[in-house]
Coordinates of C-alpha atoms in Angstrom, one line a residue:
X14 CA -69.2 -54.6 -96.1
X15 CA -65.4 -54.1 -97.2
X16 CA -66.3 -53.4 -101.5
X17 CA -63.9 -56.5 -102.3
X18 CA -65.3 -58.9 -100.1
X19 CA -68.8 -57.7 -101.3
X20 CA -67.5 -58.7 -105.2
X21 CA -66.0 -62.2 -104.5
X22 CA -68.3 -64.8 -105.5
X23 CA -71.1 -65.9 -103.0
X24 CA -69.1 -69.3 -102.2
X25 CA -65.7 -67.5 -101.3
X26 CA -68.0 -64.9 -99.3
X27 CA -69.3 -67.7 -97.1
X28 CA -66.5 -69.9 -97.3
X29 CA -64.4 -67.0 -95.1
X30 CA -67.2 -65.7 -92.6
X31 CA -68.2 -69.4 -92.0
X32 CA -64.4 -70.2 -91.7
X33 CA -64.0 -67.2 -88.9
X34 CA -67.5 -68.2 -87.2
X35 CA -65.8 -71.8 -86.6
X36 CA -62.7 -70.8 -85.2
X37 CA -64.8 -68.5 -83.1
X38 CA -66.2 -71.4 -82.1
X39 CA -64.0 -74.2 -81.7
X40 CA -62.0 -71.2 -79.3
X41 CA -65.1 -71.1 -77.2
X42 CA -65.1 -75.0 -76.8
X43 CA -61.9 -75.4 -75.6
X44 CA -61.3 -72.4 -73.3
X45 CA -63.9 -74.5 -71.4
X46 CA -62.9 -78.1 -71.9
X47 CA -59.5 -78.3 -69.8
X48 CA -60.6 -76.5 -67.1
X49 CA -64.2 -78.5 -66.2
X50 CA -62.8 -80.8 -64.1
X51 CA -61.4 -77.5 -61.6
X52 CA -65.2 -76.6 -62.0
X53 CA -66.3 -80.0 -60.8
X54 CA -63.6 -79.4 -57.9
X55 CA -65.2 -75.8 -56.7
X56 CA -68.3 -77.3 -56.6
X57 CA -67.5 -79.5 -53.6
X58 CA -66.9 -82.9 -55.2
X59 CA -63.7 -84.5 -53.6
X60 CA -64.2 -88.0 -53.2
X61 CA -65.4 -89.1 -56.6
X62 CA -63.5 -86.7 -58.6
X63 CA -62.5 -88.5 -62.0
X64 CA -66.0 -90.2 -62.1
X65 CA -68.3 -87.1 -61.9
X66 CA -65.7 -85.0 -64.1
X67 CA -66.3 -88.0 -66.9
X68 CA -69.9 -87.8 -66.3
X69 CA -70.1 -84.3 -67.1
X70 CA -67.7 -84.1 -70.2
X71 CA -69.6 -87.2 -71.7
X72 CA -73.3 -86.4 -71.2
X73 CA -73.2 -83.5 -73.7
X74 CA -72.2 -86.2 -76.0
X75 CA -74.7 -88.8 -75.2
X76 CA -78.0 -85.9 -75.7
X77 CA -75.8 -84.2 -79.2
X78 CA -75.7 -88.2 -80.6
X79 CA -80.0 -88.4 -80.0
X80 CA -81.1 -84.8 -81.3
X81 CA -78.3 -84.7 -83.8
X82 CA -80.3 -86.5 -86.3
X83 CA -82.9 -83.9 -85.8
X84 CA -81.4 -80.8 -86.5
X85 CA -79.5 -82.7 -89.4
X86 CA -83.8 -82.8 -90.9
X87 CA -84.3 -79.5 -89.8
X88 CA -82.1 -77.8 -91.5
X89 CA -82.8 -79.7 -95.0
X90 CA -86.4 -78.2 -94.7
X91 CA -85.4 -74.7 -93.3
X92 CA -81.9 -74.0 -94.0
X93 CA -78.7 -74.3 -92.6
X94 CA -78.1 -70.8 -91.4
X95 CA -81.5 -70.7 -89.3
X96 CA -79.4 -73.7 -87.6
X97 CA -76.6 -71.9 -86.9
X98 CA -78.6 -69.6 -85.1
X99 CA -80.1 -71.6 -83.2
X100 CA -77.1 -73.9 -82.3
X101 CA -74.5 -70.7 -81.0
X102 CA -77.3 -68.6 -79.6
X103 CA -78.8 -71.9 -77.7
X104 CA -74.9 -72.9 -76.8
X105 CA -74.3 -69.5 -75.7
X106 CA -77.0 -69.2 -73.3
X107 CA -76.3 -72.6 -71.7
X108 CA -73.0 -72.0 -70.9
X109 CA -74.1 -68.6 -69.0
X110 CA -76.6 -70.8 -67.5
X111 CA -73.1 -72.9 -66.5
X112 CA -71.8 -70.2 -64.8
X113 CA -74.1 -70.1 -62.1
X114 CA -74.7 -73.6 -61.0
X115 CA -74.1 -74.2 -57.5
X116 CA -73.3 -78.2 -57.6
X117 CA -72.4 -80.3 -59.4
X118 CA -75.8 -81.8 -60.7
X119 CA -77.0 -78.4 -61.9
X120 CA -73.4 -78.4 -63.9
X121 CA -74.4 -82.3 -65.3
X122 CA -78.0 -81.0 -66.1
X123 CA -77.2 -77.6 -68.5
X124 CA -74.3 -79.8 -70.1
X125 CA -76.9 -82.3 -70.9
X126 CA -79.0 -79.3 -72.3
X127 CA -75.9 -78.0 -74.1
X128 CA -75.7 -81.0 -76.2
X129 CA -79.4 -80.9 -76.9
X130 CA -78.7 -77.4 -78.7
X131 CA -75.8 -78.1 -80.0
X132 CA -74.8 -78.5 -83.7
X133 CA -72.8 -75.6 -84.8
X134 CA -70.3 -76.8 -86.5
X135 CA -72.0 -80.2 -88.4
X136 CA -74.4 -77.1 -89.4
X137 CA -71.8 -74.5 -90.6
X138 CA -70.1 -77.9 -92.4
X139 CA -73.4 -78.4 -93.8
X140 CA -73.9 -75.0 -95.0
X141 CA -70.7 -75.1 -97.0
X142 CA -71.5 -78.4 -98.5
X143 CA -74.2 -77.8 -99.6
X144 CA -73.6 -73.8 -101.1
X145 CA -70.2 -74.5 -102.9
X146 CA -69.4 -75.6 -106.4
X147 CA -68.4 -79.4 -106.2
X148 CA -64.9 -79.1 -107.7
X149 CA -64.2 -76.7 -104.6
X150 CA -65.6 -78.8 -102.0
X151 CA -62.9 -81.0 -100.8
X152 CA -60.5 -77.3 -100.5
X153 CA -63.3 -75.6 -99.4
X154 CA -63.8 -78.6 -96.0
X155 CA -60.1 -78.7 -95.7
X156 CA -59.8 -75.2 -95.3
X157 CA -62.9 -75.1 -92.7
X158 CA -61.3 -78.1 -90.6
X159 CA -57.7 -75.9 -90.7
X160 CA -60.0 -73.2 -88.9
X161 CA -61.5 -75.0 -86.4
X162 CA -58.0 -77.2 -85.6
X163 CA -56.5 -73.3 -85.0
X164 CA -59.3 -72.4 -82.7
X165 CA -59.0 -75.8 -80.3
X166 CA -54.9 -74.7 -80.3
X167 CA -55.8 -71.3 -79.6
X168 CA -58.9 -72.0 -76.8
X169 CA -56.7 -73.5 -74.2
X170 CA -54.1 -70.8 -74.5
X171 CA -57.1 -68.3 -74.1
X172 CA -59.0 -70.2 -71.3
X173 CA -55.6 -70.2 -69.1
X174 CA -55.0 -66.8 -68.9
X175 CA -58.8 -66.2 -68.3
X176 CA -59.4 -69.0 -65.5
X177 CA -56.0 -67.2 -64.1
X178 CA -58.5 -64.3 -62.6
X179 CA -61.9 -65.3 -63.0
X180 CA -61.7 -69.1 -62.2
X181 CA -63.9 -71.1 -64.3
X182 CA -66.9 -69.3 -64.4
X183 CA -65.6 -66.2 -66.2
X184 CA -64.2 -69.0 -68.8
X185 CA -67.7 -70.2 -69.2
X186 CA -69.2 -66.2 -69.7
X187 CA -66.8 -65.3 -72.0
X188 CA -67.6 -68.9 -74.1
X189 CA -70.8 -67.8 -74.2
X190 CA -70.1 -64.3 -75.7
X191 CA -68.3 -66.0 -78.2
X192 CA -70.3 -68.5 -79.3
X193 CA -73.2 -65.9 -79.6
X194 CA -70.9 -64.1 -82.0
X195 CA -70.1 -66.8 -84.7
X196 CA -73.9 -67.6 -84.8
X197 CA -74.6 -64.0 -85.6
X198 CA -71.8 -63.4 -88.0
X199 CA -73.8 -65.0 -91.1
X200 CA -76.6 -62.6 -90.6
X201 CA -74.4 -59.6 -90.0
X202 CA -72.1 -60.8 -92.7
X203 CA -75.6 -61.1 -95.1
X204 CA -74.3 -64.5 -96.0
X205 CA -76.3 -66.2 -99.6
X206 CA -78.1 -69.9 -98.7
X207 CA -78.5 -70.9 -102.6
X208 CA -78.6 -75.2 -101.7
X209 CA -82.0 -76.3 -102.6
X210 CA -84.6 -77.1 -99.9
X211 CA -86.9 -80.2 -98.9
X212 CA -90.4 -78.9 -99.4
X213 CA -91.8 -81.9 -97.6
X214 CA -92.0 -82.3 -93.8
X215 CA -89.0 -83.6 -92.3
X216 CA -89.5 -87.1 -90.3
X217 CA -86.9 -88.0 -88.8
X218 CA -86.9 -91.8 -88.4
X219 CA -87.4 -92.1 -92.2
X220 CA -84.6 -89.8 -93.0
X221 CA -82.5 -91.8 -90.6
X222 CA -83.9 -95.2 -92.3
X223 CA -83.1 -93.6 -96.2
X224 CA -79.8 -92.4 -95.2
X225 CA -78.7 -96.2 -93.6
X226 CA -80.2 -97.3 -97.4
X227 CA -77.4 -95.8 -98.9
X228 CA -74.4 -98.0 -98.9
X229 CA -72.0 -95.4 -99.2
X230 CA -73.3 -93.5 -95.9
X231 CA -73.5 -96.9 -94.1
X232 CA -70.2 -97.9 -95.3
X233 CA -68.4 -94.4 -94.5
X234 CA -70.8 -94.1 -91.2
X235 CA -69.5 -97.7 -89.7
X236 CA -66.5 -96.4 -90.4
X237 CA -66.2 -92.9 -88.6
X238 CA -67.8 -94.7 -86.1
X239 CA -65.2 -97.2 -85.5
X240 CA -62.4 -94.3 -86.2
X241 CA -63.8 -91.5 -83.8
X242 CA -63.9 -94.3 -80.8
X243 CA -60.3 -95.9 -81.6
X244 CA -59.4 -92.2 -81.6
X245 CA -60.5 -91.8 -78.2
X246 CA -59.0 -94.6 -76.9
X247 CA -56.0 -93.0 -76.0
X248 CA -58.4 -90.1 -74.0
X249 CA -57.8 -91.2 -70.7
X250 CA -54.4 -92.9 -70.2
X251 CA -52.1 -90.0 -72.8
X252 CA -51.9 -87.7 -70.1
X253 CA -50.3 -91.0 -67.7
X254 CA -48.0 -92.6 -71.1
X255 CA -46.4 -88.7 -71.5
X256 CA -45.6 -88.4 -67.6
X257 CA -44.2 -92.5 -68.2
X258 CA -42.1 -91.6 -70.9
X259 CA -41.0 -87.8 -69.7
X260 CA -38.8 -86.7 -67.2
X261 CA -39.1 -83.1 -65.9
X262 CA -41.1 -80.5 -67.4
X263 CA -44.4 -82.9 -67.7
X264 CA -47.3 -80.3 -68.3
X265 CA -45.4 -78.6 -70.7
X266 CA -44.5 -81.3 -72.5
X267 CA -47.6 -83.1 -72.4
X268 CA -49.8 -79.5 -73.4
X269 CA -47.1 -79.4 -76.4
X270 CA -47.7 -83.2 -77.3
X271 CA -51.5 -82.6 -77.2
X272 CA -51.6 -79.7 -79.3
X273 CA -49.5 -81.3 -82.0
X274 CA -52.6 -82.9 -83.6
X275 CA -54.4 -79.7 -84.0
X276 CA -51.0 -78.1 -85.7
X277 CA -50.7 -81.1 -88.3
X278 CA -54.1 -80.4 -89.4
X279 CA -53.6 -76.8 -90.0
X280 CA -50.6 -77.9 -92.0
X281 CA -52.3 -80.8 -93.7
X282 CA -56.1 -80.0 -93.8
X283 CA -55.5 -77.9 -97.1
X284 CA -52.8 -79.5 -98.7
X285 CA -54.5 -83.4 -98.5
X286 CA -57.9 -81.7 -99.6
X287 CA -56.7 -81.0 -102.9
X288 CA -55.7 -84.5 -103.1
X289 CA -59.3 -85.7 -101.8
X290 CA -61.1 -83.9 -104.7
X291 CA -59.7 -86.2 -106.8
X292 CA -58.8 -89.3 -105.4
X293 CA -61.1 -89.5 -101.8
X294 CA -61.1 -92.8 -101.5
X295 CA -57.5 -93.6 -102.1
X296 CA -56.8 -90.7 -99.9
X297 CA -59.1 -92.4 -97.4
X298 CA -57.5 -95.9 -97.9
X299 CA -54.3 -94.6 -97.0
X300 CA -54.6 -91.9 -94.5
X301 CA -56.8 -95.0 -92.6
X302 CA -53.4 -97.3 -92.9
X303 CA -50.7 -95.0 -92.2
X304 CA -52.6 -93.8 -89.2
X305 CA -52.7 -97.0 -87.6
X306 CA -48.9 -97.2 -88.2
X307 CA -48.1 -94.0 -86.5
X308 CA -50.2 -95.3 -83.8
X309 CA -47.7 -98.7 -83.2
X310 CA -45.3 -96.6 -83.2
X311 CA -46.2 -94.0 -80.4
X312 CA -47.2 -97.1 -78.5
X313 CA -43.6 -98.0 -79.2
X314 CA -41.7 -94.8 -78.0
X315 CA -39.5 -94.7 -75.2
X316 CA -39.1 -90.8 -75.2
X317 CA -41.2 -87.3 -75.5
X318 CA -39.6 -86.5 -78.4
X319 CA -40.8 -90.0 -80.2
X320 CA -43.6 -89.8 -79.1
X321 CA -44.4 -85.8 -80.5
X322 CA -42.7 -87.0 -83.6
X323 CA -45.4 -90.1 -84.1
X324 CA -48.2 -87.7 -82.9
X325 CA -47.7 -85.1 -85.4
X326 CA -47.6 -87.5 -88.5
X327 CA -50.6 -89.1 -86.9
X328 CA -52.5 -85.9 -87.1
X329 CA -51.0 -85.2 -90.1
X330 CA -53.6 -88.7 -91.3
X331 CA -56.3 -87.7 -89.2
X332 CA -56.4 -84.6 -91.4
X333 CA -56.7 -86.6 -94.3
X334 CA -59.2 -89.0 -92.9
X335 CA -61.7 -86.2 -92.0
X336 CA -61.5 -83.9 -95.0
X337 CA -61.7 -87.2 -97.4
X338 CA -64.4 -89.0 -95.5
X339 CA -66.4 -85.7 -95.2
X340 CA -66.3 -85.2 -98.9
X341 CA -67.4 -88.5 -99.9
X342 CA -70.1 -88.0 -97.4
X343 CA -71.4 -85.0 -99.2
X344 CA -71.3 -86.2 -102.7
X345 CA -73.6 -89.5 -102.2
X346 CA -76.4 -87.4 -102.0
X347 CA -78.3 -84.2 -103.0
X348 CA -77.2 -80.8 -101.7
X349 CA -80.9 -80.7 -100.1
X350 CA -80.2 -84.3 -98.2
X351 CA -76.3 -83.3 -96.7
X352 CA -78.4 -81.2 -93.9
X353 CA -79.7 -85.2 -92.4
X354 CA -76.5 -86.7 -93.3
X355 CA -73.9 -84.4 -91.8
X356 CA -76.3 -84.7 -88.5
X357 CA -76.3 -88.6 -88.4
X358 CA -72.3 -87.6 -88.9
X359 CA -72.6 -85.9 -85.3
X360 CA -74.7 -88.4 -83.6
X361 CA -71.8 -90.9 -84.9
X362 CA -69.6 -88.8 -83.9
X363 CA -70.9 -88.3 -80.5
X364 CA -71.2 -91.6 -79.9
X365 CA -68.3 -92.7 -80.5
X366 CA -66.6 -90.3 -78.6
X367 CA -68.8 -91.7 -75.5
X368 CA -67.8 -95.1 -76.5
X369 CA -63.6 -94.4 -77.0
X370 CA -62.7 -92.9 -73.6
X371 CA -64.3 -96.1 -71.8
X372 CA -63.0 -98.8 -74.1
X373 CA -59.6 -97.1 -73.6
X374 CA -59.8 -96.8 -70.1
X375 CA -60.5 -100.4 -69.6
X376 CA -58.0 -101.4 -71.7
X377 CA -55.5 -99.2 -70.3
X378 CA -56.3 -100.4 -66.6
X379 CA -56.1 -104.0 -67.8
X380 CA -53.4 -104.3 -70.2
X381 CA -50.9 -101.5 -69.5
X382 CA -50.4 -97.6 -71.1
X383 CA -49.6 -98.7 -74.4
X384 CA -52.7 -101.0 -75.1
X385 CA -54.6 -98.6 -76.2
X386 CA -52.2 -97.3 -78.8
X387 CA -52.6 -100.6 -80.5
X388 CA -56.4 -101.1 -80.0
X389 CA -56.3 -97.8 -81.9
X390 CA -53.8 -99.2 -84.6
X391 CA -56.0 -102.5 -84.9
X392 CA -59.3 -100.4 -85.2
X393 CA -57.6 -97.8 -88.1
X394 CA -56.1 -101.0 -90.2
X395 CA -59.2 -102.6 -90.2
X396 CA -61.0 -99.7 -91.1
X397 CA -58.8 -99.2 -93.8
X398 CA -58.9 -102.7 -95.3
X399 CA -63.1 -101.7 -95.1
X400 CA -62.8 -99.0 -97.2
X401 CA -60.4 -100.2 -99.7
X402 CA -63.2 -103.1 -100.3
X403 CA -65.8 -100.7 -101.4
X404 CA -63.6 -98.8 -103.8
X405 CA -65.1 -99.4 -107.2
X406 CA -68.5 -98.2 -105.5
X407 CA -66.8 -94.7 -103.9
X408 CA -64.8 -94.2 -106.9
X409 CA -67.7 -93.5 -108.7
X410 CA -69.1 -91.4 -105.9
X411 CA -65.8 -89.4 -106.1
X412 CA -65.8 -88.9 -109.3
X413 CA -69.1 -87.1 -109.6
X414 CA -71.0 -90.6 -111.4
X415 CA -74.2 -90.6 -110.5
X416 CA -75.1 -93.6 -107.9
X417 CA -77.2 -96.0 -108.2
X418 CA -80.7 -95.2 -106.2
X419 CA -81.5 -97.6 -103.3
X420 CA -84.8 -98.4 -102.3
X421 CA -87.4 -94.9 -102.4
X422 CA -89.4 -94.3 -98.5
X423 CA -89.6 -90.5 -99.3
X424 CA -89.5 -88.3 -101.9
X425 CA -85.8 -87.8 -101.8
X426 CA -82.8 -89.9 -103.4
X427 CA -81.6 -92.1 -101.0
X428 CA -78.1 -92.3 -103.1
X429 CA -76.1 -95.2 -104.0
X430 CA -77.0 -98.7 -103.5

């Protein structure tokens, strides 16, 4: 180990491997993600292109949002680095197992597997949660979002030049080298667990049922919920709204306007988390509202350029609404309970990520390109107005006051009430 790596406290230590192990990561997922529906193409499906290509991309979703809850217990009673593990080791042997399926319902089948092992990075978000000082939590997340944001910038970029001579199965290998890699750099790197553990059983049901008894959780969980699918919405029909608006040059405009979001988080990641560790719920509040403003106006543009303009000050929120919604999420309960909740944040996640691309779709197909921009801007405002409600009760939360218990099922606190 390099001698002043080895002397930084244990925090900063993990703070930097974790931070490498997710862009690792994040990399591995997107080299893949573009170029599955050219997989579902070499497989022999012509007919029913677009409908098998969304089954595959949303079935990982639909099995991560059922065992995400259990992993999220798992890791309370065993530690979060043992899940880390088993998420990039399990990840990385299903996407080898990717490479050789021979139709299209072997592909469907390990992608379905995939998201049963999944969990990488609510477990390395976990980890750092829960083994960092509190006042450097919010720069500590915002720095760890930054990292993955480079690596789903950097994964597409990667994945092209690989699919160029190996086609997608060589994209899927080297995914699976990769993702094998961040979930043995914590080991190789010796990285300190210090967050306290559950000594009792995990049961899963009743550590979904306490977490819902916190108001906080269900507040900011109805809420991701309802962000993550109005998000989405715009999934299917961007792609169609950049070609509308664009003349000339379309795949390089629309691969410049879709990785826009993940620059503005680099950018604004770190710079809004300092701003989260002291007023998260403000920072919430607002990020929520001007978000659903950015998204009127790329609705509104009549041009690439207005459009990449809008985009980037949206992500620019979307930043702000992760890193500040995370935090608040980890400080309504015990270091030993953020395991459960950050894997109820993934099955939330997941699901509305299932949810978002078909609500858009529908609305695009009924009501025109730029419906969805303001189904998203609807969803954000009222989202906002949700959270700005419950502010007295997450200000405390943010400021480090101890909540108010809810009712006991389990030996653990179940956080504010």
């Amino acid at each position: 180990m390099i001698p002043r790596f080895r002397h930084l406290p244990y925090w900063q230590r993990n703070l930097y491997v974790v931070w490498a192990a997710v862009f690792t990561a994040q990399v591995a997922f997107s080299i893949v993600t573009p170029f599955l529906p050219a997989f579902v193409a070499e497989l022999g499906v012509e007919d029913d292109l677009p409908l098998w290509s969304g089954l595959v991309f949303s079935v990982n979703f639909l099995t991560a949002s059922l065992i995400a809850p259990v992993w999220g217990s798992l890791s309370d009673r065993y530690g979060k680095k043992p899940m880390m593990l088993r998420a990039g080791l399990g990840m990385g042997l299903t996407y080898f197992a990717m490479a050789t399926s021979r139709s299209v319902g072997q592909l469907v089948f390990w992608r379905a597997v995939n998201g049963l092992v999944s969990g990488f990075i609510p477990a390395s978000n976990t980890f750092i949660a829960s083994n960092t000082p509190e006042e450097e939590l919010g720069r500590s997340l915002g720095l760890l979002q930054a990292g993955g944001a480079a690596g789903l910038i950097l994964g597409p970029l990667v994945g092209g030049a690989i699919a160029a001579y190996t086609g997608p199965r060589g994209s899927l290998i080297v995914s699976g080298c990769l993702l094998i890699l961040a979930a043995l750099a914590p080991y190789v790197a010796r990285l300190e667990e210090r967050s306290p553990v559950r000594k009792e059983q995990p049961h899963v049901l009743q550590d979904v049922r306490e977490s819902l008894q916190n108001v906080n959780l269900r507040l900011l969980f109805s809420v991701q919920l309802l962000v993550q699918a109005g998000l989405l919405f715009v999934q299917p029909t961007l792609p169609l709204y950049i070609a509308q608006v664009t003349t000339g040059r379309v795949e390089f405009i629309t691969g410049a306007i879709y990785s826009l979001v993940g620059v503005a988080t680099i950018i604004g990641s770190p710079l809004l988390a300092r701003r989260a560790s002291r007023h998260a719920p403000a920072l919430l509040t607002a990020c929520l509202a001007a978000a659903a403003f950015f998204n009127v106006g790329q609705g509104f543009s009549f041009n690439p350029w207005l459009l990449a303009f809008f985009r980037f000050l949206f992500g620019l929120a979307n930043a702000g609404i992760s890193v500040s919604s995370s935090l608040m999420m980890a400080l309504s309960v015990p270091a030993e309970e953020r395991g459960r909740t950050f894997g109820l944040l993934q099955s939330v996640n997941a699901l509305g990520a299932v949810l978002g691309p078909l609500v858009g779709g529908a609305l695009g197909d009924t009501f025109g390109l730029r419906a969805p921009f303001f189904a998203t801007a609807a969803v954000l405002a009222g989202s906002s107005l949700l959270v700005r409600s419950a502010w007295p009760r997450l200000e405390k939360v943010s400021a480090g006051v101890p909540a108010t218990p809810g009712p006991q099922t389990g030996a653990g606190r179940t956080g504010a009430a």
